[in-house]
Short mmCIF file of C-alpha atoms and ligand atoms in Angstrom, two decimals:
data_model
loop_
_atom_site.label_atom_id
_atom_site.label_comp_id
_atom_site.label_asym_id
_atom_site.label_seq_id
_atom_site.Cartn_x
_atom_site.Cartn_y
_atom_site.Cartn_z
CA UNK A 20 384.28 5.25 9.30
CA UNK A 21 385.41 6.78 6.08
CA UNK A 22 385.64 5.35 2.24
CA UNK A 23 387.07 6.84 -0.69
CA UNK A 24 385.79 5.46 -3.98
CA UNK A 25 386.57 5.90 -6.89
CA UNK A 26 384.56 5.66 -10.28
CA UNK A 27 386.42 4.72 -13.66
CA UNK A 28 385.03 3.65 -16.92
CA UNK A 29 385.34 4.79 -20.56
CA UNK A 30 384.03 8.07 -21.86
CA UNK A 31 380.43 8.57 -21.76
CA UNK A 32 379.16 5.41 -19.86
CA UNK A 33 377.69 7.85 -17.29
CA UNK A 34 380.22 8.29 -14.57
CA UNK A 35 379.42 11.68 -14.21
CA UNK A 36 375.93 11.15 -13.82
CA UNK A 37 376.28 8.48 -11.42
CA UNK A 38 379.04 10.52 -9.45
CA UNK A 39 376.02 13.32 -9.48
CA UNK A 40 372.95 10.49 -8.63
CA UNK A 41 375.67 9.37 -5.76
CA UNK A 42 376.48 12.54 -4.38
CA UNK A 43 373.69 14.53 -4.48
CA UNK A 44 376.85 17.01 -6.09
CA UNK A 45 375.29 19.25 -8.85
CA UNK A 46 377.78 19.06 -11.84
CA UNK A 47 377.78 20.37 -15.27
CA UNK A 48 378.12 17.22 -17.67
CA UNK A 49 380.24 17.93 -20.26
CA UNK A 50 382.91 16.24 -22.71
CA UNK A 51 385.05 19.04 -23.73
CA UNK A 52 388.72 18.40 -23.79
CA UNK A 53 390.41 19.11 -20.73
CA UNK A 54 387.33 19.52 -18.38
CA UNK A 55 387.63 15.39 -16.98
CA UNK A 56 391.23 15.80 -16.40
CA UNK A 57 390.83 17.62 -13.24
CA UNK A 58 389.58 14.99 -10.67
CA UNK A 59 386.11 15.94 -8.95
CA UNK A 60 385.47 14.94 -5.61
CA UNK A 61 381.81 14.81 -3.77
CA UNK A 62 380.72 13.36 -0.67
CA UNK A 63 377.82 11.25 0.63
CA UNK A 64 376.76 9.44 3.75
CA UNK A 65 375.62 5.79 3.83
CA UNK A 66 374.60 3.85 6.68
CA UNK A 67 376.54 6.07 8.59
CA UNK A 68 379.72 5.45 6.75
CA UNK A 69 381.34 8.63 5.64
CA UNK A 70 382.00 7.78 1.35
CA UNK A 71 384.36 10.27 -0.98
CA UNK A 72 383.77 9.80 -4.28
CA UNK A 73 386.27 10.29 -7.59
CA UNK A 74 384.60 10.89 -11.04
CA UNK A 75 387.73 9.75 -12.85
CA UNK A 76 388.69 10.81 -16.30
CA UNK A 77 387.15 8.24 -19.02
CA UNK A 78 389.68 5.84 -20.03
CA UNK A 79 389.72 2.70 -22.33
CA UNK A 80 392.72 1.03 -20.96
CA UNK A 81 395.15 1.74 -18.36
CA UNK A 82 398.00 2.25 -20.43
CA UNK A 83 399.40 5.65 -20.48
CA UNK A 84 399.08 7.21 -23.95
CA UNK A 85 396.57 9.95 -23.33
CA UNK A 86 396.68 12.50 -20.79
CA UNK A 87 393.16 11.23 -19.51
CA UNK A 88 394.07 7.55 -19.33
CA UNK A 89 397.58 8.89 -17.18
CA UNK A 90 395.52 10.51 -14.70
CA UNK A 91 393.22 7.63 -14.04
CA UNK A 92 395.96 5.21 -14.04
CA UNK A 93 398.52 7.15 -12.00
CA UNK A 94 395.43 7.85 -9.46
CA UNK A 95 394.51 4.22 -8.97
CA UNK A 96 398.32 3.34 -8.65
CA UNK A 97 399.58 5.62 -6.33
CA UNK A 98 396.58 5.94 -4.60
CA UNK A 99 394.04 3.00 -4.65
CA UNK A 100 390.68 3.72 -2.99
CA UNK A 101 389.20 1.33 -0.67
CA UNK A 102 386.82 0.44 -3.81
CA UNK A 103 386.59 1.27 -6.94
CA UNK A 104 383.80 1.45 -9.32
CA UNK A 105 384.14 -0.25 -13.02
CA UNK A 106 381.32 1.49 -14.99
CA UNK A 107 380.43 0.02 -17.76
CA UNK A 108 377.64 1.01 -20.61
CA UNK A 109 374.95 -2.17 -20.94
CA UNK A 110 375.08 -0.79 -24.64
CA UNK A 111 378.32 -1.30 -25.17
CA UNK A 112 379.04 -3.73 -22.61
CA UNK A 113 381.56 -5.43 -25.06
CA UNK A 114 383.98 -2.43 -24.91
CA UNK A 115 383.17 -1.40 -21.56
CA UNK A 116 384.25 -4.53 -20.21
CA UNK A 117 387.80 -4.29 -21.23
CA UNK A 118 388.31 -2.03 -18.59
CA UNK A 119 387.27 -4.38 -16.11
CA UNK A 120 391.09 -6.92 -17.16
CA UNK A 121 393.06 -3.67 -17.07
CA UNK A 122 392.28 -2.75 -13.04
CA UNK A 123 391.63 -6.63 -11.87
CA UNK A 124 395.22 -6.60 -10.89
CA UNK A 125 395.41 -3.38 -9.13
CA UNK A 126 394.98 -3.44 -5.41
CA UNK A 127 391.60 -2.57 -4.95
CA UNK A 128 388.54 -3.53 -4.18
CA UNK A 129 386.26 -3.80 -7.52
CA UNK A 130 382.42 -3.65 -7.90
CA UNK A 131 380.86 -3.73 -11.49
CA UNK A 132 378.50 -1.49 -12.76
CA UNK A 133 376.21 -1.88 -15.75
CA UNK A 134 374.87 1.72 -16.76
CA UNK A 135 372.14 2.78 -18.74
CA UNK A 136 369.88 -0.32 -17.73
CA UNK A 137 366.98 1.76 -18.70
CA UNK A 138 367.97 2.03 -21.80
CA UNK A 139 369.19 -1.78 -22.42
CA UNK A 140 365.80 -2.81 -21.52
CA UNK A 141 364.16 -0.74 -23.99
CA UNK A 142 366.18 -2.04 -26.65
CA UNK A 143 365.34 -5.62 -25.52
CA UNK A 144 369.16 -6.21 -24.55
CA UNK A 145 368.77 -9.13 -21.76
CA UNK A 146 372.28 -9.36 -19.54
CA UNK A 147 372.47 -11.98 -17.30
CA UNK A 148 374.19 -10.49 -13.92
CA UNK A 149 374.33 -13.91 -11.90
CA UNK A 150 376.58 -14.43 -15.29
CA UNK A 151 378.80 -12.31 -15.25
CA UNK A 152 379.22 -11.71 -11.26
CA UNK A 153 380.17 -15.40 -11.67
CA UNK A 154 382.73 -15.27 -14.84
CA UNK A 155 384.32 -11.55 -13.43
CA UNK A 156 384.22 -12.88 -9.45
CA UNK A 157 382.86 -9.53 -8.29
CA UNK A 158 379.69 -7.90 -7.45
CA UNK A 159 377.68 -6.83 -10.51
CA UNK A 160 374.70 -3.82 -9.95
CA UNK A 161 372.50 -2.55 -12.88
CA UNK A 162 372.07 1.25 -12.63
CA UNK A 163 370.17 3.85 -13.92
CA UNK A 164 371.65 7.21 -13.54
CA UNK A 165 368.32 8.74 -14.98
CA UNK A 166 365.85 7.11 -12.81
CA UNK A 167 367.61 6.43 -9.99
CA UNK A 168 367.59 2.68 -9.89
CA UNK A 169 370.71 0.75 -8.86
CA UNK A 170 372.01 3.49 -6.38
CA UNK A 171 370.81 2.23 -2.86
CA UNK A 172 372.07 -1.55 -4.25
CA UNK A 173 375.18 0.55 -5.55
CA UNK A 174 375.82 2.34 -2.11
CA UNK A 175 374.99 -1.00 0.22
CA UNK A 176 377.64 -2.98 -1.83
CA UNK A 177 380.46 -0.83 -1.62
CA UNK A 178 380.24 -0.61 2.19
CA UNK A 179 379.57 -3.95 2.55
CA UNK A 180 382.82 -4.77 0.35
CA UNK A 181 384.69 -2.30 2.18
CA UNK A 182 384.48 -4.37 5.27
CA UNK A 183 385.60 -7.55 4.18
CA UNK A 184 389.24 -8.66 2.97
CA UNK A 185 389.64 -8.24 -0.64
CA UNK A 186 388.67 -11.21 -2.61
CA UNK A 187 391.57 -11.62 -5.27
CA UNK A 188 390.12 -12.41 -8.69
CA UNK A 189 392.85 -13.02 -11.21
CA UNK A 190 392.52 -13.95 -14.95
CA UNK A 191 394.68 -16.64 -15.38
CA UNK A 192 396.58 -15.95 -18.82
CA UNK A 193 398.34 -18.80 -21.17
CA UNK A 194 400.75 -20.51 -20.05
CA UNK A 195 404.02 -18.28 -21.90
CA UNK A 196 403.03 -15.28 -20.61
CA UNK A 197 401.84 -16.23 -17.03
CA UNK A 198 405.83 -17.64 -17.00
CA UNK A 199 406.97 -13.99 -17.88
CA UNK A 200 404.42 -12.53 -15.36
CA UNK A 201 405.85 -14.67 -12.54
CA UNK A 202 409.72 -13.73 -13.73
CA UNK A 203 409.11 -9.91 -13.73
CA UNK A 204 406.88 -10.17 -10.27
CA UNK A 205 409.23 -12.34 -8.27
CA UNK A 206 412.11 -9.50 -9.90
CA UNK A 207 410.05 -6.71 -8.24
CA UNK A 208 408.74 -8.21 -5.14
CA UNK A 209 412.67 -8.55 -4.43
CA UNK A 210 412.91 -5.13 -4.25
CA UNK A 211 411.66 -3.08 -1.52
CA UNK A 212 410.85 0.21 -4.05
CA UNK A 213 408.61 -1.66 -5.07
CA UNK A 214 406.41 -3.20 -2.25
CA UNK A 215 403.69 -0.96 -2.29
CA UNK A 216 403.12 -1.56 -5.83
CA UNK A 217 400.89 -4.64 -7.49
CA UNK A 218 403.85 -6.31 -9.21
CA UNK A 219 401.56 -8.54 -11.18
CA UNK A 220 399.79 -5.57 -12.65
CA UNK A 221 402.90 -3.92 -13.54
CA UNK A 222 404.13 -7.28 -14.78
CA UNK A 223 401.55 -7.64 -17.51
CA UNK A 224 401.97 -3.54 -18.34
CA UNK A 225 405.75 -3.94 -18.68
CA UNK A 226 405.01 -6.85 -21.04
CA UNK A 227 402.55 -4.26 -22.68
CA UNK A 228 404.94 -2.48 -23.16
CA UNK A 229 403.40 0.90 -21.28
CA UNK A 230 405.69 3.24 -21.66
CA UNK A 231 405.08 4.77 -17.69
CA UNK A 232 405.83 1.31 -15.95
CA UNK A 233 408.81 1.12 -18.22
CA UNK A 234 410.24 3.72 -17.10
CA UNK A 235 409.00 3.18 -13.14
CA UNK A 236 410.36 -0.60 -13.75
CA UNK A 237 413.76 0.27 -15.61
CA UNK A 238 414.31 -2.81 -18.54
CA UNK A 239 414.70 -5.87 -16.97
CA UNK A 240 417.16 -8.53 -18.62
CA UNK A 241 416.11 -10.75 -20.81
CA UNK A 242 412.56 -9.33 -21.11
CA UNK A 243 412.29 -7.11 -23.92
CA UNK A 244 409.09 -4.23 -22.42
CA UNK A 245 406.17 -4.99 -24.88
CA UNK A 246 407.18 -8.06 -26.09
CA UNK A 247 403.80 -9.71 -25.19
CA UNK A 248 401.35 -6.68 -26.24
CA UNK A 249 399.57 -8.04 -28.49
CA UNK A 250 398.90 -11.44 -27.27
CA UNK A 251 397.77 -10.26 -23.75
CA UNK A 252 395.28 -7.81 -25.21
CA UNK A 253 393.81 -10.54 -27.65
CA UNK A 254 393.60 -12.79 -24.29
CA UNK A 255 391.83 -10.12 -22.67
CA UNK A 256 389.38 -9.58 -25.55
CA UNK A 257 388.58 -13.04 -25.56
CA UNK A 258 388.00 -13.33 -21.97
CA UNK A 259 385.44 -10.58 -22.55
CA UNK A 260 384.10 -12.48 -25.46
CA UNK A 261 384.00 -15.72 -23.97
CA UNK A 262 382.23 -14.17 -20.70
CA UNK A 263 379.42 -12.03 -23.13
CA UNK A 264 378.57 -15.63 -24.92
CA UNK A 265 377.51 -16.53 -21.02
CA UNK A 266 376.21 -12.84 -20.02
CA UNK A 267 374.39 -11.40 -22.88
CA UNK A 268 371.22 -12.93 -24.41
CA UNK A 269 369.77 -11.25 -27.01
P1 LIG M 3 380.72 10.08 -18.59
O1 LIG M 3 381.42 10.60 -19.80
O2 LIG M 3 381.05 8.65 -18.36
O3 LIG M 3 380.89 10.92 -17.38
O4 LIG M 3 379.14 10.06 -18.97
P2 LIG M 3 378.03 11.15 -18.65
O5 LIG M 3 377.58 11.05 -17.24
O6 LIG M 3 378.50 12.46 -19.11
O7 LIG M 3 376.82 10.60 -19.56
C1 LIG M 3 376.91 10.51 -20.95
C2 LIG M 3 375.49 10.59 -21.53
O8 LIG M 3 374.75 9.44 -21.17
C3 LIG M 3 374.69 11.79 -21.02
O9 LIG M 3 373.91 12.28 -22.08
C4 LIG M 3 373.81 11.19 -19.93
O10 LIG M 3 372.61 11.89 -19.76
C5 LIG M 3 373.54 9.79 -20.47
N1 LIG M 3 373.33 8.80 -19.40
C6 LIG M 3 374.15 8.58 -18.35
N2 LIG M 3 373.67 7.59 -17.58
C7 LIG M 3 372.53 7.16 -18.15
C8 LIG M 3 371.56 6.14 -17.82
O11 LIG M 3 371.67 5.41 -16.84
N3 LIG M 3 370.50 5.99 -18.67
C9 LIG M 3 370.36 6.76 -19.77
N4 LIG M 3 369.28 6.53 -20.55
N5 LIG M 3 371.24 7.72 -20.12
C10 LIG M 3 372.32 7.93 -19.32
MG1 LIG M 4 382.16 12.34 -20.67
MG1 LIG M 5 382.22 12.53 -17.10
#
């Protein structure tokens, strides 16, 4: 058996060095411009299962304004790994989360990482993981890409995910824009160009107003692209709020 995964997260929450604790790979971590945008690949055997894995470019969303965010996003939509890998820093959990509403759509199989563990705990940052494995409704590992910790846990859940059915775990916007979502999916699902896409995800990033499902979608009638931008990113920053108020005890 094989497994491609892939790891995404913003800049600097220690993908790389993850991607290099994973793989055994030896990398040189750096953050000049242009050096994420090519996609590196390393392999690593687990329990017998053969896993690829994709250090991603860092992204903060998975709309396509910069040239890094395109290349993550355009990987994961054209071609979703059998699990991907939300890493997010426990020192900056509150931004890092964000990520975690922009791929939940996407068809993939998610597991949540909280990096830098090491360091959390010598700040005295408590994060409660039953918490926020509960609130997300996927599996949440603490990692250490500097002492190793996290990595067997890390490896065992992503081929343990990979052999069970995906377990869909939506958030569930207001009322006004769920009705849009369902308009634009049930548009899309009619159409057979579009059956290998997630039509909810590109739902909520037409209503985003992202300028690459825009043009993949075409304009629909009688939805204006973006008209909903800023109310579905407030939503999903108070999701994240509402779930640190649970998660985070400091
Ligand atoms: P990327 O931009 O997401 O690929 O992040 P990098 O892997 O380049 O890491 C960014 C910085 O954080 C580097 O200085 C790493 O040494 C450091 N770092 C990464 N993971 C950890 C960790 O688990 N603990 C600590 N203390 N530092 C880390
Ligand atoms: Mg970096
Ligand atoms: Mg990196």
């Amino acid at each position: 058996m094989s497994l491609r995964v892939a790891l995404c997260g913003n800049p600097n929450v220690g993908k790389t060095s993850l991607f290099n604790a994973l793989t055994g790979l030896r990398q040189y971590v750096a953050n000049w411009a242009g050096v994420t945008v090519e996609i590196k690949k390393g392999v690593r055997n687990h329990r017998g299962v053969q896993i690829e894995f994709i250090d991603l470019p860092g992204t903060y969303s998975l709309s396509a304004f910069s040239e890094d965010e395109k290349v993550a996003r355009n990987y994961l939509l054209y071609n979703p790994p059998n699990v991907l890998v939300v890493v997010m820093d426990a020192l900056a959990l509150r931004q890092s989360m964000y990520l975690l509403f922009e791929v939940i759509d996407l068809d993939v199989k998610i597991v949540g990482v909280v990096n830098a563990i090491d360091e959390a705990r010598r700040e005295n940052i408590v994060i409660d993981k039953g918490e926020l494995s509960k609130h997300l409704g996927i599996p949440i590992i603490f990692t250490s890409a500097v002492t190793g910790e996290g990595i067997e846990e890390l490896l065992d859940t992503i081929v343990s995910l990979s052999r069970y059915p995906r377990k869909v775990s939506k958030f569930f916007f207001g009322e006004e824009i769920e009705k849009q979502i369902e308009k634009i999916a049930q548009y899309l699902s009619k159409q057979t160009s579009f059956s290998s896409f997630p039509t909810r995800w590109l739902a909520i990033k037409y209503l985003e107003g992202d300028p690459e499902t825009v043009t993949l979608v075409g304009k629909i009638e009688g939805i204006e692209p973006g008209q909903l931008r800023e109310k579905i990113i407030s939503q999903k920053y108070e999701h994240v709020e509402l779930i640190l108020k649970e998660a985070l005890k400091k």
